[in-house]
PDB file of C-alpha atoms and ligand atoms in Angstrom:
ATOM      1  CA  MET A 274     -11.411 -19.184  -2.427  1.00 57.00           C
ATOM      2  CA  THR A 275     -11.623 -17.361  -5.751  1.00 53.00           C
ATOM      3  CA  LEU A 276     -10.119 -13.899  -5.978  1.00 57.00           C
ATOM      4  CA  GLU A 277     -11.669 -13.326  -9.363  1.00 48.00           C
ATOM      5  CA  GLY A 278     -11.327 -10.052 -11.179  1.00 51.00           C
ATOM      6  CA  HIS A 279      -9.073  -8.877 -13.941  1.00 54.00           C
ATOM      7  CA  VAL A 280      -6.301  -6.463 -13.108  1.00 65.00           C
ATOM      8  CA  PRO A 281      -3.800  -5.604 -15.840  1.00 65.00           C
ATOM      9  CA  ASP A 282      -0.503  -7.451 -15.275  1.00 75.00           C
ATOM     10  CA  LEU A 283       2.046  -5.003 -16.642  1.00 90.00           C
ATOM     11  CA  TRP A 284       5.135  -5.508 -14.521  1.00 96.00           C
ATOM     12  CA  HIS A 285       8.598  -4.648 -15.848  1.00 96.00           C
ATOM     13  CA  PRO A 286      11.911  -5.780 -14.335  1.00 97.00           C
ATOM     14  CA  ALA A 287      13.492  -3.242 -11.981  1.00 97.00           C
ATOM     15  CA  ARG A 288      16.706  -3.190 -14.052  1.00 97.00           C
ATOM     16  CA  GLU A 289      14.771  -1.376 -16.806  1.00 97.00           C
ATOM     17  CA  TRP A 290      13.800   1.478 -14.501  1.00 98.00           C
ATOM     18  CA  GLU A 291      14.843   4.965 -15.405  1.00 97.00           C
ATOM     19  CA  ARG A 292      13.689   8.300 -14.077  1.00 96.00           C
ATOM     20  CA  GLY A 293      10.248   9.131 -15.442  1.00 95.00           C
ATOM     21  CA  ALA A 294       8.272  12.312 -16.060  1.00 95.00           C
ATOM     22  CA  GLU A 295       7.313  14.389 -13.004  1.00 94.00           C
ATOM     23  CA  ASP A 296       3.713  13.198 -12.938  1.00 96.00           C
ATOM     24  CA  ILE A 297       4.463   9.457 -13.143  1.00 97.00           C
ATOM     25  CA  ILE A 298       3.597   7.090 -10.317  1.00 98.00           C
ATOM     26  CA  ASP A 299       5.899   4.103  -9.877  1.00 98.00           C
ATOM     27  CA  VAL A 300       4.591   0.975  -8.147  1.00 98.00           C
ATOM     28  CA  TRP A 301       7.167  -1.567  -6.968  1.00 98.00           C
ATOM     29  CA  ARG A 302       6.537  -5.133  -5.848  1.00 97.00           C
ATOM     30  CA  PHE A 303       9.060  -7.433  -4.219  1.00 97.00           C
ATOM     31  CA  GLU A 304       9.391 -10.706  -2.324  1.00 96.00           C
ATOM     32  CA  LEU A 305      10.329 -10.483   1.330  1.00 96.00           C
ATOM     33  CA  ASP A 306      13.344 -12.781   1.015  1.00 88.00           C
ATOM     34  CA  VAL A 307      15.455 -12.100   4.040  1.00 81.00           C
ATOM     35  CA  GLN A 308      19.084 -11.480   3.125  1.00 85.00           C
ATOM     36  CA  GLU A 309      22.037 -10.621   5.360  1.00 85.00           C
ATOM     37  CA  HIS A 310      22.689  -7.489   3.298  1.00 87.00           C
ATOM     38  CA  ASP A 311      19.153  -6.278   4.099  1.00 91.00           C
ATOM     39  CA  TRP A 312      20.014  -5.996   7.790  1.00 93.00           C
ATOM     40  CA  ALA A 313      23.258  -4.214   6.940  1.00 93.00           C
ATOM     41  CA  ILE A 314      21.519  -1.145   5.485  1.00 96.00           C
ATOM     42  CA  LEU A 315      19.019  -0.605   8.321  1.00 97.00           C
ATOM     43  CA  THR A 316      19.455   1.942  11.105  1.00 96.00           C
ATOM     44  CA  PRO A 317      19.816   0.644  14.677  1.00 96.00           C
ATOM     45  CA  ASP A 318      16.193   1.735  15.342  1.00 95.00           C
ATOM     46  CA  GLU A 319      14.896  -0.170  12.309  1.00 96.00           C
ATOM     47  CA  THR A 320      16.902  -3.242  13.318  1.00 95.00           C
ATOM     48  CA  ARG A 321      15.587  -3.078  16.889  1.00 96.00           C
ATOM     49  CA  SER A 322      12.008  -2.705  15.736  1.00 95.00           C
ATOM     50  CA  ALA A 323      12.277  -5.725  13.376  1.00 94.00           C
ATOM     51  CA  ARG A 324      14.026  -7.831  16.041  1.00 93.00           C
ATOM     52  CA  ARG A 325      11.273  -6.996  18.541  1.00 95.00           C
ATOM     53  CA  ILE A 326       8.801  -9.025  16.458  1.00 94.00           C
ATOM     54  CA  VAL A 327       8.447 -12.290  18.337  1.00 91.00           C
ATOM     55  CA  VAL A 328       8.288 -14.592  15.313  1.00 92.00           C
ATOM     56  CA  ALA A 329      11.809 -14.271  13.860  1.00 90.00           C
ATOM     57  CA  GLU A 330      10.626 -15.024  10.317  1.00 91.00           C
ATOM     58  CA  LYS A 331       8.163 -12.104  10.465  1.00 93.00           C
ATOM     59  CA  GLY A 332      10.858  -9.828  11.883  1.00 93.00           C
ATOM     60  CA  GLY A 333      13.082 -10.798   8.971  1.00 94.00           C
ATOM     61  CA  ARG A 334      10.316  -9.895   6.533  1.00 95.00           C
ATOM     62  CA  LYS A 335       9.894  -6.479   8.178  1.00 96.00           C
ATOM     63  CA  ALA A 336      13.630  -5.918   7.800  1.00 96.00           C
ATOM     64  CA  SER A 337      13.446  -6.973   4.157  1.00 97.00           C
ATOM     65  CA  ALA A 338      10.519  -4.594   3.512  1.00 97.00           C
ATOM     66  CA  ARG A 339      12.459  -1.660   4.990  1.00 97.00           C
ATOM     67  CA  ALA A 340      15.601  -2.589   3.071  1.00 97.00           C
ATOM     68  CA  ASN A 341      13.635  -2.764  -0.192  1.00 98.00           C
ATOM     69  CA  LEU A 342      12.049   0.607   0.580  1.00 98.00           C
ATOM     70  CA  ARG A 343      15.521   2.096   1.145  1.00 98.00           C
ATOM     71  CA  ARG A 344      16.889   0.640  -2.103  1.00 98.00           C
ATOM     72  CA  ILE A 345      13.877   1.887  -4.078  1.00 98.00           C
ATOM     73  CA  LEU A 346      14.003   5.438  -2.677  1.00 98.00           C
ATOM     74  CA  ALA A 347      17.782   5.574  -3.151  1.00 98.00           C
ATOM     75  CA  ARG A 348      17.189   5.472  -6.917  1.00 97.00           C
ATOM     76  CA  TYR A 349      15.132   8.665  -6.822  1.00 98.00           C
ATOM     77  CA  ILE A 350      17.370  10.723  -4.566  1.00 97.00           C
ATOM     78  CA  ASP A 351      20.767   9.486  -5.776  1.00 95.00           C
ATOM     79  CA  THR A 352      22.052   8.386  -2.422  1.00 96.00           C
ATOM     80  CA  PRO A 353      23.188   5.018  -1.044  1.00 97.00           C
ATOM     81  CA  PRO A 354      20.267   3.081   0.516  1.00 97.00           C
ATOM     82  CA  GLU A 355      21.783   3.242   3.989  1.00 97.00           C
ATOM     83  CA  ASP A 356      21.825   7.051   3.812  1.00 97.00           C
ATOM     84  CA  VAL A 357      18.096   7.446   3.100  1.00 98.00           C
ATOM     85  CA  SER A 358      16.765   9.232   6.125  1.00 98.00           C
ATOM     86  CA  PHE A 359      13.158   9.271   7.351  1.00 98.00           C
ATOM     87  CA  VAL A 360      10.936  11.446   9.507  1.00 98.00           C
ATOM     88  CA  TYR A 361       7.506  10.365  10.695  1.00 97.00           C
ATOM     89  CA  GLY A 362       4.104  12.045  10.577  1.00 96.00           C
ATOM     90  CA  GLU A 363       1.975  12.457  13.675  1.00 96.00           C
ATOM     91  CA  HIS A 364       0.551   8.952  13.242  1.00 97.00           C
ATOM     92  CA  GLY A 365       3.681   7.225  12.002  1.00 97.00           C
ATOM     93  CA  LYS A 366       3.644   7.753   8.228  1.00 98.00           C
ATOM     94  CA  PRO A 367       7.269   7.783   7.039  1.00 98.00           C
ATOM     95  CA  MET A 368       8.469  10.594   4.752  1.00 98.00           C
ATOM     96  CA  LEU A 369      11.898  11.616   3.513  1.00 98.00           C
ATOM     97  CA  ALA A 370      13.742  13.697   6.074  1.00 97.00           C
ATOM     98  CA  GLU A 371      15.685  16.053   3.879  1.00 90.00           C
ATOM     99  CA  GLN A 372      13.324  16.710   1.008  1.00 95.00           C
ATOM    100  CA  ASP A 373       9.553  16.754   0.420  1.00 94.00           C
ATOM    101  CA  GLU A 374       9.696  14.678  -2.758  1.00 97.00           C
ATOM    102  CA  PRO A 375       9.238  12.006  -3.817  1.00 98.00           C
ATOM    103  CA  GLN A 376       6.338  10.897  -1.653  1.00 98.00           C
ATOM    104  CA  PHE A 377       5.902   7.200  -1.060  1.00 98.00           C
ATOM    105  CA  ASN A 378       4.174   4.519   0.954  1.00 98.00           C
ATOM    106  CA  LEU A 379       5.017   0.934   1.894  1.00 98.00           C
ATOM    107  CA  SER A 380       2.903  -2.117   2.702  1.00 98.00           C
ATOM    108  CA  ASP A 381       3.800  -5.726   3.364  1.00 97.00           C
ATOM    109  CA  SER A 382       1.779  -8.859   3.969  1.00 97.00           C
ATOM    110  CA  GLY A 383       2.647 -12.540   3.895  1.00 96.00           C
ATOM    111  CA  THR A 384       5.786 -12.843   1.812  1.00 96.00           C
ATOM    112  CA  LYS A 385       5.255  -9.820  -0.432  1.00 97.00           C
ATOM    113  CA  GLY A 386       5.858  -6.104  -0.241  1.00 98.00           C
ATOM    114  CA  LEU A 387       4.612  -3.128  -2.220  1.00 98.00           C
ATOM    115  CA  VAL A 388       5.916   0.442  -2.476  1.00 98.00           C
ATOM    116  CA  ALA A 389       4.351   3.306  -4.429  1.00 98.00           C
ATOM    117  CA  VAL A 390       6.261   6.488  -5.269  1.00 98.00           C
ATOM    118  CA  SER A 391       4.742   9.784  -6.470  1.00 98.00           C
ATOM    119  CA  ARG A 392       5.703  13.421  -6.893  1.00 97.00           C
ATOM    120  CA  GLY A 393       3.536  16.313  -5.771  1.00 96.00           C
ATOM    121  CA  VAL A 394       0.619  14.196  -4.590  1.00 97.00           C
ATOM    122  CA  ARG A 395      -0.028  12.072  -1.539  1.00 97.00           C
ATOM    123  CA  ILE A 396      -0.128   8.328  -2.039  1.00 98.00           C
ATOM    124  CA  GLY A 397      -1.155   5.296  -0.013  1.00 98.00           C
ATOM    125  CA  VAL A 398      -0.721   1.598  -0.673  1.00 98.00           C
ATOM    126  CA  ASP A 399      -1.987  -1.627   0.824  1.00 98.00           C
ATOM    127  CA  ILE A 400      -1.308  -5.293   0.183  1.00 98.00           C
ATOM    128  CA  GLU A 401      -3.124  -8.167   1.857  1.00 98.00           C
ATOM    129  CA  HIS A 402      -2.364 -11.856   1.861  1.00 97.00           C
ATOM    130  CA  ALA A 403      -5.868 -13.162   1.238  1.00 94.00           C
ATOM    131  CA  ARG A 404      -7.177 -15.918   3.456  1.00 88.00           C
ATOM    132  CA  GLY A 405     -10.409 -17.751   2.719  1.00 84.00           C
ATOM    133  CA  ASN A 406     -11.437 -18.989   6.157  1.00 82.00           C
ATOM    134  CA  ARG A 407     -12.643 -15.661   7.533  1.00 90.00           C
ATOM    135  CA  SER A 408     -15.991 -14.173   8.407  1.00 94.00           C
ATOM    136  CA  PHE A 409     -15.909 -11.522   5.704  1.00 97.00           C
ATOM    137  CA  THR A 410     -19.315 -10.074   6.511  1.00 97.00           C
ATOM    138  CA  GLY A 411     -18.478  -9.986  10.239  1.00 97.00           C
ATOM    139  CA  ILE A 412     -15.232  -8.067   9.626  1.00 97.00           C
ATOM    140  CA  ALA A 413     -17.046  -5.755   7.196  1.00 98.00           C
ATOM    141  CA  ASP A 414     -19.699  -5.001   9.852  1.00 98.00           C
ATOM    142  CA  ARG A 415     -16.899  -3.878  12.148  1.00 97.00           C
ATOM    143  CA  PHE A 416     -14.733  -1.886   9.765  1.00 98.00           C
ATOM    144  CA  PHE A 417     -16.826  -0.884   6.747  1.00 98.00           C
ATOM    145  CA  ALA A 418     -19.611   1.714   6.544  1.00 98.00           C
ATOM    146  CA  GLN A 419     -23.106   0.237   6.711  1.00 98.00           C
ATOM    147  CA  SER A 420     -23.754   0.644   2.968  1.00 98.00           C
ATOM    148  CA  GLU A 421     -20.451  -1.103   2.121  1.00 98.00           C
ATOM    149  CA  SER A 422     -21.161  -3.946   4.460  1.00 98.00           C
ATOM    150  CA  ASP A 423     -24.725  -4.303   3.073  1.00 98.00           C
ATOM    151  CA  ALA A 424     -23.275  -4.417  -0.456  1.00 97.00           C
ATOM    152  CA  LEU A 425     -20.970  -7.286   0.556  1.00 97.00           C
ATOM    153  CA  ARG A 426     -23.852  -9.241   2.101  1.00 97.00           C
ATOM    154  CA  ALA A 427     -25.899  -8.792  -1.079  1.00 97.00           C
ATOM    155  CA  LEU A 428     -23.250 -10.642  -3.119  1.00 96.00           C
ATOM    156  CA  PRO A 429     -23.305 -14.403  -3.637  1.00 96.00           C
ATOM    157  CA  SER A 430     -21.001 -15.971  -1.044  1.00 93.00           C
ATOM    158  CA  GLU A 431     -18.430 -17.105  -3.644  1.00 93.00           C
ATOM    159  CA  SER A 432     -17.916 -13.487  -4.772  1.00 93.00           C
ATOM    160  CA  ARG A 433     -17.435 -12.099  -1.274  1.00 95.00           C
ATOM    161  CA  PRO A 434     -13.732 -12.833  -0.639  1.00 94.00           C
ATOM    162  CA  ALA A 435     -12.531 -10.937  -3.726  1.00 94.00           C
ATOM    163  CA  ALA A 436     -14.935  -8.061  -3.082  1.00 95.00           C
ATOM    164  CA  PHE A 437     -13.967  -7.901   0.582  1.00 97.00           C
ATOM    165  CA  TYR A 438     -10.245  -7.649  -0.174  1.00 96.00           C
ATOM    166  CA  ARG A 439     -10.889  -5.123  -2.925  1.00 96.00           C
ATOM    167  CA  ALA A 440     -12.751  -2.908  -0.465  1.00 97.00           C
ATOM    168  CA  TRP A 441     -10.293  -3.453   2.379  1.00 97.00           C
ATOM    169  CA  THR A 442      -7.156  -2.640   0.379  1.00 97.00           C
ATOM    170  CA  ARG A 443      -8.739   0.437  -1.219  1.00 97.00           C
ATOM    171  CA  LYS A 444      -9.967   1.724   2.152  1.00 98.00           C
ATOM    172  CA  GLU A 445      -6.633   1.097   3.797  1.00 98.00           C
ATOM    173  CA  ALA A 446      -4.787   2.782   0.888  1.00 98.00           C
ATOM    174  CA  TYR A 447      -6.994   5.886   1.282  1.00 98.00           C
ATOM    175  CA  LEU A 448      -6.258   6.033   5.021  1.00 98.00           C
ATOM    176  CA  LYS A 449      -2.565   5.535   4.385  1.00 98.00           C
ATOM    177  CA  ALA A 450      -2.512   8.324   1.789  1.00 98.00           C
ATOM    178  CA  TRP A 451      -3.860  10.623   4.506  1.00 98.00           C
ATOM    179  CA  GLY A 452      -1.576   9.074   7.138  1.00 98.00           C
ATOM    180  CA  THR A 453      -4.229   9.180   9.858  1.00 96.00           C
ATOM    181  CA  GLY A 454      -3.514   5.687  11.193  1.00 90.00           C
ATOM    182  CA  LEU A 455      -6.287   4.535  13.495  1.00 88.00           C
ATOM    183  CA  THR A 456      -7.438   8.069  14.368  1.00 96.00           C
ATOM    184  CA  PHE A 457      -9.927   8.258  11.484  1.00 97.00           C
ATOM    185  CA  ALA A 458     -12.432   5.389  11.530  1.00 98.00           C
ATOM    186  CA  SER A 459     -12.701   3.326   8.377  1.00 98.00           C
ATOM    187  CA  ASN A 460     -16.527   3.557   8.441  1.00 98.00           C
ATOM    188  CA  ARG A 461     -16.459   7.350   8.015  1.00 98.00           C
ATOM    189  CA  PHE A 462     -15.996   7.162   4.248  1.00 98.00           C
ATOM    190  CA  THR A 463     -17.410   4.953   1.513  1.00 98.00           C
ATOM    191  CA  LEU A 464     -16.145   3.765  -1.831  1.00 97.00           C
ATOM    192  CA  ASP A 465     -17.503   1.567  -4.564  1.00 94.00           C
ATOM    193  CA  TYR A 466     -15.854  -1.778  -4.860  1.00 95.00           C
ATOM    194  CA  VAL A 467     -18.373  -4.309  -6.138  1.00 92.00           C
ATOM    195  CA  GLY A 468     -17.803  -3.797  -9.882  1.00 84.00           C
ATOM    196  CA  GLU A 469     -14.602  -4.437 -11.771  1.00 79.00           C
ATOM    197  CA  GLY A 470     -13.623  -0.766 -12.243  1.00 86.00           C
ATOM    198  CA  PRO A 471     -10.832   0.886 -10.244  1.00 87.00           C
ATOM    199  CA  GLY A 472     -13.335   2.379  -7.806  1.00 89.00           C
ATOM    200  CA  THR A 473     -14.119   5.895  -6.654  1.00 94.00           C
ATOM    201  CA  LEU A 474     -14.595   7.559  -3.327  1.00 97.00           C
ATOM    202  CA  LEU A 475     -18.334   8.071  -2.804  1.00 97.00           C
ATOM    203  CA  THR A 476     -18.563   9.921   0.529  1.00 98.00           C
ATOM    204  CA  THR A 477     -16.103  11.077   3.157  1.00 98.00           C
ATOM    205  CA  GLU A 478     -16.182  12.824   6.518  1.00 98.00           C
ATOM    206  CA  MET A 479     -12.457  13.565   6.320  1.00 97.00           C
ATOM    207  CA  PRO A 480     -12.092  17.291   7.110  1.00 96.00           C
ATOM    208  CA  ASN A 481     -11.276  19.430   4.074  1.00 94.00           C
ATOM    209  CA  ASP A 482     -11.514  16.498   1.689  1.00 96.00           C
ATOM    210  CA  ASP A 483     -13.384  16.157  -1.554  1.00 96.00           C
ATOM    211  CA  VAL A 484     -14.410  12.828  -3.070  1.00 97.00           C
ATOM    212  CA  SER A 485     -13.293  13.857  -6.550  1.00 96.00           C
ATOM    213  CA  ARG A 486      -9.714  14.340  -5.337  1.00 96.00           C
ATOM    214  CA  TRP A 487      -8.771  10.654  -5.082  1.00 97.00           C
ATOM    215  CA  HIS A 488      -7.985   7.909  -7.579  1.00 97.00           C
ATOM    216  CA  PHE A 489      -7.651   4.184  -6.967  1.00 97.00           C
ATOM    217  CA  ARG A 490      -5.938   1.346  -8.823  1.00 96.00           C
ATOM    218  CA  ASP A 491      -5.919  -2.339  -8.000  1.00 95.00           C
ATOM    219  CA  VAL A 492      -2.516  -4.027  -8.133  1.00 95.00           C
ATOM    220  CA  ALA A 493      -1.982  -7.411  -9.858  1.00 90.00           C
ATOM    221  CA  LEU A 494      -0.134  -9.642  -7.395  1.00 93.00           C
ATOM    222  CA  GLY A 495      -1.050 -13.221  -8.250  1.00 88.00           C
ATOM    223  CA  GLN A 496      -3.583 -15.606  -6.838  1.00 85.00           C
ATOM    224  CA  ASP A 497      -3.417 -15.152  -3.072  1.00 94.00           C
ATOM    225  CA  TYR A 498      -2.773 -11.443  -2.771  1.00 96.00           C
ATOM    226  CA  LYS A 499      -4.770  -8.269  -3.242  1.00 96.00           C
ATOM    227  CA  GLY A 500      -3.324  -4.801  -3.443  1.00 97.00           C
ATOM    228  CA  ALA A 501      -4.468  -1.244  -4.085  1.00 97.00           C
ATOM    229  CA  ILE A 502      -3.024   2.213  -4.383  1.00 98.00           C
ATOM    230  CA  CYS A 503      -4.801   5.502  -3.740  1.00 98.00           C
ATOM    231  CA  PHE A 504      -3.432   8.829  -4.939  1.00 98.00           C
ATOM    232  CA  GLU A 505      -4.513  12.431  -5.268  1.00 97.00           C
ATOM    233  CA  GLY A 506      -5.675  13.714  -8.627  1.00 90.00           C
ATOM    234  CA  PRO A 507      -5.409  14.631 -11.361  1.00 92.00           C
ATOM    235  CA  ASP A 508      -5.213  11.105 -12.774  1.00 93.00           C
ATOM    236  CA  ARG A 509      -1.721  10.179 -13.936  1.00 95.00           C
ATOM    237  CA  PRO A 510       0.242   7.412 -15.663  1.00 95.00           C
ATOM    238  CA  ILE A 511       1.476   4.450 -13.624  1.00 96.00           C
ATOM    239  CA  ARG A 512       4.523   2.235 -14.197  1.00 97.00           C
ATOM    240  CA  TRP A 513       4.795  -1.198 -12.596  1.00 97.00           C
ATOM    241  CA  TRP A 514       8.180  -2.560 -11.466  1.00 97.00           C
ATOM    242  CA  THR A 515       9.125  -5.923 -10.067  1.00 97.00           C
ATOM    243  CA  VAL A 516      12.316  -6.157  -8.003  1.00 96.00           C
TER     244      VAL A 516
HETATM  245  C1  COA B 673       0.366   1.395   9.942  1.00 89.61           C
HETATM  246  C2  COA B 673      -1.066   1.326   9.496  1.00 89.61           C
HETATM  247  C3  COA B 673      -1.424   2.636   8.814  1.00 89.61           C
HETATM  248  C4  COA B 673      -1.174   0.191   8.486  1.00 89.61           C
HETATM  249  O1  COA B 673      -0.757  -1.004   9.089  1.00 89.61           O
HETATM  250  P1  COA B 673      -0.776  -2.429   8.416  1.00 89.61           P
HETATM  251  O2  COA B 673      -1.937  -2.570   7.490  1.00 89.61           O
HETATM  252  O3  COA B 673      -0.649  -3.390   9.491  1.00 89.61           O
HETATM  253  O4  COA B 673       0.584  -2.497   7.648  1.00 89.61           O
HETATM  254  P2  COA B 673       1.074  -2.174   6.176  1.00 89.61           P
HETATM  255  O5  COA B 673       2.061  -3.214   5.862  1.00 89.61           O
HETATM  256  O6  COA B 673      -0.004  -1.935   5.179  1.00 89.61           O
HETATM  257  O7  COA B 673       1.815  -0.779   6.367  1.00 89.61           O
HETATM  258  C5  COA B 673       2.872  -0.627   7.239  1.00 89.61           C
HETATM  259  C6  COA B 673       3.753   0.473   6.727  1.00 89.61           C
HETATM  260  O8  COA B 673       2.989   1.661   6.500  1.00 89.61           O
HETATM  261  C7  COA B 673       3.789   2.802   6.834  1.00 89.61           C
HETATM  262  N1  COA B 673       3.028   3.551   7.836  1.00 89.61           N
HETATM  263  C8  COA B 673       3.138   3.532   9.186  1.00 89.61           C
HETATM  264  N2  COA B 673       2.232   4.382   9.718  1.00 89.61           N
HETATM  265  C9  COA B 673       1.555   4.926   8.696  1.00 89.61           C
HETATM  266  C10 COA B 673       0.504   5.875   8.621  1.00 89.61           C
HETATM  267  N3  COA B 673      -0.034   6.446   9.680  1.00 89.61           N
HETATM  268  N4  COA B 673       0.039   6.209   7.394  1.00 89.61           N
HETATM  269  C11 COA B 673       0.567   5.672   6.283  1.00 89.61           C
HETATM  270  N5  COA B 673       1.566   4.757   6.293  1.00 89.61           N
HETATM  271  C12 COA B 673       2.048   4.389   7.492  1.00 89.61           C
HETATM  272  C13 COA B 673       5.117   2.278   7.347  1.00 89.61           C
HETATM  273  O9  COA B 673       6.048   2.306   6.294  1.00 89.61           O
HETATM  274  C14 COA B 673       4.803   0.869   7.734  1.00 89.61           C
HETATM  275  O10 COA B 673       5.870  -0.020   7.577  1.00 89.61           O
HETATM  276  P3  COA B 673       7.033  -0.081   8.682  1.00 89.61           P
HETATM  277  O11 COA B 673       6.346  -0.404   9.951  1.00 89.61           O
HETATM  278  O12 COA B 673       7.925  -1.156   8.198  1.00 89.61           O
HETATM  279  O13 COA B 673       7.656   1.247   8.668  1.00 89.61           O
HETATM  280  C15 COA B 673      -1.978   1.013  10.681  1.00 89.61           C
HETATM  281  O14 COA B 673      -1.547   1.697  11.790  1.00 89.61           O
HETATM  282  C16 COA B 673      -3.407   1.435  10.502  1.00 89.61           C
HETATM  283  O15 COA B 673      -3.812   2.398  11.038  1.00 89.61           O
HETATM  284  N6  COA B 673      -4.229   0.739   9.792  1.00 89.61           N
HETATM  285  C17 COA B 673      -5.630   1.088   9.649  1.00 89.61           C
HETATM  286  C18 COA B 673      -6.390  -0.100  10.109  1.00 89.61           C
HETATM  287  C19 COA B 673      -7.819  -0.063   9.673  1.00 89.61           C
HETATM  288  O16 COA B 673      -8.678   0.460  10.326  1.00 89.61           O
HETATM  289  N7  COA B 673      -8.100  -0.670   8.543  1.00 89.61           N
HETATM  290  C20 COA B 673      -9.438  -0.770   8.099  1.00 89.61           C
HETATM  291  C21 COA B 673      -9.510  -0.878   6.627  1.00 89.61           C
HETATM  292  S1  COA B 673     -11.192  -1.177   6.191  1.00 89.61           S
END
């Protein structure tokens, strides 16, 4: 499978991080290496929810994702990671409990995790471990709008995997920025994804939304992974950090 497409690879080591200007978006990537000290900073609820996952290795990765999220947010709010406290939106989107900012979103897939952090604007993020042996057009028929699914079918078969994951991660990132979970169907909005540009929202049935409000960026994650972020405008600078 070829996940062709050029995405700028501009990652900086986390140790170089310092607080940025108000309008900056920080994107963080990390490996889900399960460490004992990850479990130590989780709440009992977070520990229970990771331990409930039947495959222990996957539960460990969930714990690692949460621990990384805590360590990342701790930088912004000057608190120890174990003291970061969350509340949840109606459909499960985590937010900080004691302050509105920064806003953030987490995604994990395979052995990698991604967190994006913004101020003043909603943000969503998605990462997918890309697999080649899937019926991309079949999945698109189920989850994409008709025009998006037609666009995938019109591509030569070797270009479909990359295009599929580009569309999927952008669509998921948009839904995660809104925090609607499964309550807003992924075929009720369309975006462009076939070209190499960052993509734009073309149509949406989301109440009180406007297509010009949202921006997308693909995330460079190496050969087998695709990632995207979606954030509210105006457009703003992005910094890329690797933990
Ligand atoms: C949680 C959800 C939003 C994403 O799930 P996912 O893709 O399996 O998982 P990800 O790793 O990308 O994201 C999970 C994280 O998102 C965050 N999250 C949970 N609910 C969320 C919501 N409603 N909105 C935004 N973020 C959410 C959490 O931090 C969660 O991690 P945690 O469980 O460790 O706390 C899922 O419920 C969902 O609705 N997905 C939409 C599915 C869909 O129709 N996709 C079609 C795309 S074409």
